[in-house]
mmCIF file of C-alpha atoms in Angstrom:
data_model
loop_
_atom_site.group_PDB
_atom_site.id
_atom_site.type_symbol
_atom_site.label_atom_id
_atom_site.label_comp_id
_atom_site.label_asym_id
_atom_site.label_seq_id
_atom_site.Cartn_x
_atom_site.Cartn_y
_atom_site.Cartn_z
ATOM 1 C CA UNK X 1 50.754 37.456 61.557
ATOM 2 C CA UNK X 2 54.310 38.208 60.512
ATOM 3 C CA UNK X 3 54.991 39.590 63.999
ATOM 4 C CA UNK X 4 53.824 36.356 65.616
ATOM 5 C CA UNK X 5 56.021 34.227 63.357
ATOM 6 C CA UNK X 6 58.984 36.530 63.852
ATOM 7 C CA UNK X 7 58.610 36.335 67.640
ATOM 8 C CA UNK X 8 58.284 32.553 67.452
ATOM 9 C CA UNK X 9 61.465 32.262 65.395
ATOM 10 C CA UNK X 10 63.258 34.667 67.740
ATOM 11 C CA UNK X 11 62.180 32.540 70.706
ATOM 12 C CA UNK X 12 63.379 29.349 69.018
ATOM 13 C CA UNK X 13 66.742 30.924 68.218
ATOM 14 C CA UNK X 14 67.092 32.253 71.782
ATOM 15 C CA UNK X 15 66.173 28.900 73.281
ATOM 16 C CA UNK X 16 68.685 27.143 71.071
ATOM 17 C CA UNK X 17 71.427 29.657 71.882
ATOM 18 C CA UNK X 18 70.823 29.496 75.647
ATOM 19 C CA UNK X 19 69.797 25.837 75.941
ATOM 20 C CA UNK X 20 72.585 25.074 78.418
ATOM 21 C CA UNK X 21 71.996 28.150 80.596
ATOM 22 C CA UNK X 22 70.863 27.387 84.124
ATOM 23 C CA UNK X 23 68.314 30.205 84.075
ATOM 24 C CA UNK X 24 66.192 28.527 81.405
ATOM 25 C CA UNK X 25 66.059 25.121 83.101
ATOM 26 C CA UNK X 26 63.003 26.062 85.200
ATOM 27 C CA UNK X 27 61.144 28.101 82.593
ATOM 28 C CA UNK X 28 58.502 25.362 82.155
ATOM 29 C CA UNK X 29 56.736 26.421 85.364
ATOM 30 C CA UNK X 30 56.504 30.006 84.170
ATOM 31 C CA UNK X 31 55.188 28.929 80.786
ATOM 32 C CA UNK X 32 52.569 26.701 82.404
ATOM 33 C CA UNK X 33 51.424 29.510 84.707
ATOM 34 C CA UNK X 34 51.212 31.925 81.774
ATOM 35 C CA UNK X 35 49.136 29.491 79.714
ATOM 36 C CA UNK X 36 46.785 28.915 82.659
ATOM 37 C CA UNK X 37 46.368 32.666 83.133
ATOM 38 C CA UNK X 38 45.684 33.146 79.414
ATOM 39 C CA UNK X 39 43.044 30.387 79.483
ATOM 40 C CA UNK X 40 41.392 32.024 82.485
ATOM 41 C CA UNK X 41 41.313 35.413 80.768
ATOM 42 C CA UNK X 42 39.948 33.762 77.613
ATOM 43 C CA UNK X 43 37.189 32.159 79.698
ATOM 44 C CA UNK X 44 36.316 35.500 81.307
ATOM 45 C CA UNK X 45 36.142 37.083 77.841
ATOM 46 C CA UNK X 46 33.810 34.338 76.613
ATOM 47 C CA UNK X 47 31.670 34.643 79.742
ATOM 48 C CA UNK X 48 31.179 38.373 79.299
ATOM 49 C CA UNK X 49 30.175 38.052 75.631
ATOM 50 C CA UNK X 50 26.379 37.829 75.791
ATOM 51 C CA UNK X 51 25.849 36.741 72.191
ATOM 52 C CA UNK X 52 28.402 33.975 72.524
ATOM 53 C CA UNK X 53 26.975 32.631 75.773
ATOM 54 C CA UNK X 54 23.430 32.671 74.328
ATOM 55 C CA UNK X 55 24.584 30.559 71.371
ATOM 56 C CA UNK X 56 27.012 28.355 73.297
ATOM 57 C CA UNK X 57 24.836 25.248 72.905
ATOM 58 C CA UNK X 58 24.689 25.649 69.130
ATOM 59 C CA UNK X 59 28.417 26.307 68.906
ATOM 60 C CA UNK X 60 29.079 23.312 71.134
ATOM 61 C CA UNK X 61 27.094 21.011 68.843
ATOM 62 C CA UNK X 62 28.984 22.323 65.819
ATOM 63 C CA UNK X 63 32.299 21.824 67.608
ATOM 64 C CA UNK X 64 31.311 18.277 68.598
ATOM 65 C CA UNK X 65 30.372 17.425 65.008
ATOM 66 C CA UNK X 66 33.641 18.835 63.686
ATOM 67 C CA UNK X 67 35.628 16.949 66.322
ATOM 68 C CA UNK X 68 33.867 13.649 65.586
ATOM 69 C CA UNK X 69 34.289 13.930 61.820
ATOM 70 C CA UNK X 70 37.900 15.071 62.217
ATOM 71 C CA UNK X 71 38.669 12.089 64.428
ATOM 72 C CA UNK X 72 36.851 9.685 62.096
ATOM 73 C CA UNK X 73 38.741 11.077 59.108
ATOM 74 C CA UNK X 74 42.061 10.697 60.895
ATOM 75 C CA UNK X 75 41.258 7.117 61.873
ATOM 76 C CA UNK X 76 40.250 6.228 58.307
ATOM 77 C CA UNK X 77 43.354 7.862 56.858
ATOM 78 C CA UNK X 78 45.628 6.024 59.301
ATOM 79 C CA UNK X 79 43.853 2.723 58.576
ATOM 80 C CA UNK X 80 44.361 3.092 54.827
ATOM 81 C CA UNK X 81 47.939 4.297 55.290
ATOM 82 C CA UNK X 82 48.637 1.229 57.434
ATOM 83 C CA UNK X 83 47.109 -1.047 54.789
ATOM 84 C CA UNK X 84 49.142 0.628 52.062
ATOM 85 C CA UNK X 85 52.434 0.416 53.941
ATOM 86 C CA UNK X 86 51.903 -3.146 55.151
ATOM 87 C CA UNK X 87 51.108 -4.253 51.584
ATOM 88 C CA UNK X 88 54.302 -2.592 50.338
ATOM 89 C CA UNK X 89 56.380 -4.245 53.057
ATOM 90 C CA UNK X 90 55.012 -7.704 52.109
ATOM 91 C CA UNK X 91 56.145 -7.207 48.511
ATOM 92 C CA UNK X 92 59.680 -6.531 49.721
ATOM 93 C CA UNK X 93 59.787 -9.776 51.673
ATOM 94 C CA UNK X 94 60.129 -8.064 55.041
ATOM 95 C CA UNK X 95 57.516 -8.226 57.711
#
């Protein structure tokens, strides 16, 4: 884990140092291609795992439930945060 964070920080520092270099202006295409290749390889790995593919329906239902509850929780939290901040702004006379 430390290696991943160290590489991330090294990449951030390098990007900041060379942000005006012409070479790095078109790096987005390379990053996109790399991410697509990694997703493909990840899909192949999942497809070759027999236990995972046999239980994919069950995992999918669990993932759907987690996604729905996560979204509902985020919506509720933003609703209450909006109510709290709008109430505070009314007390200050601004709105």
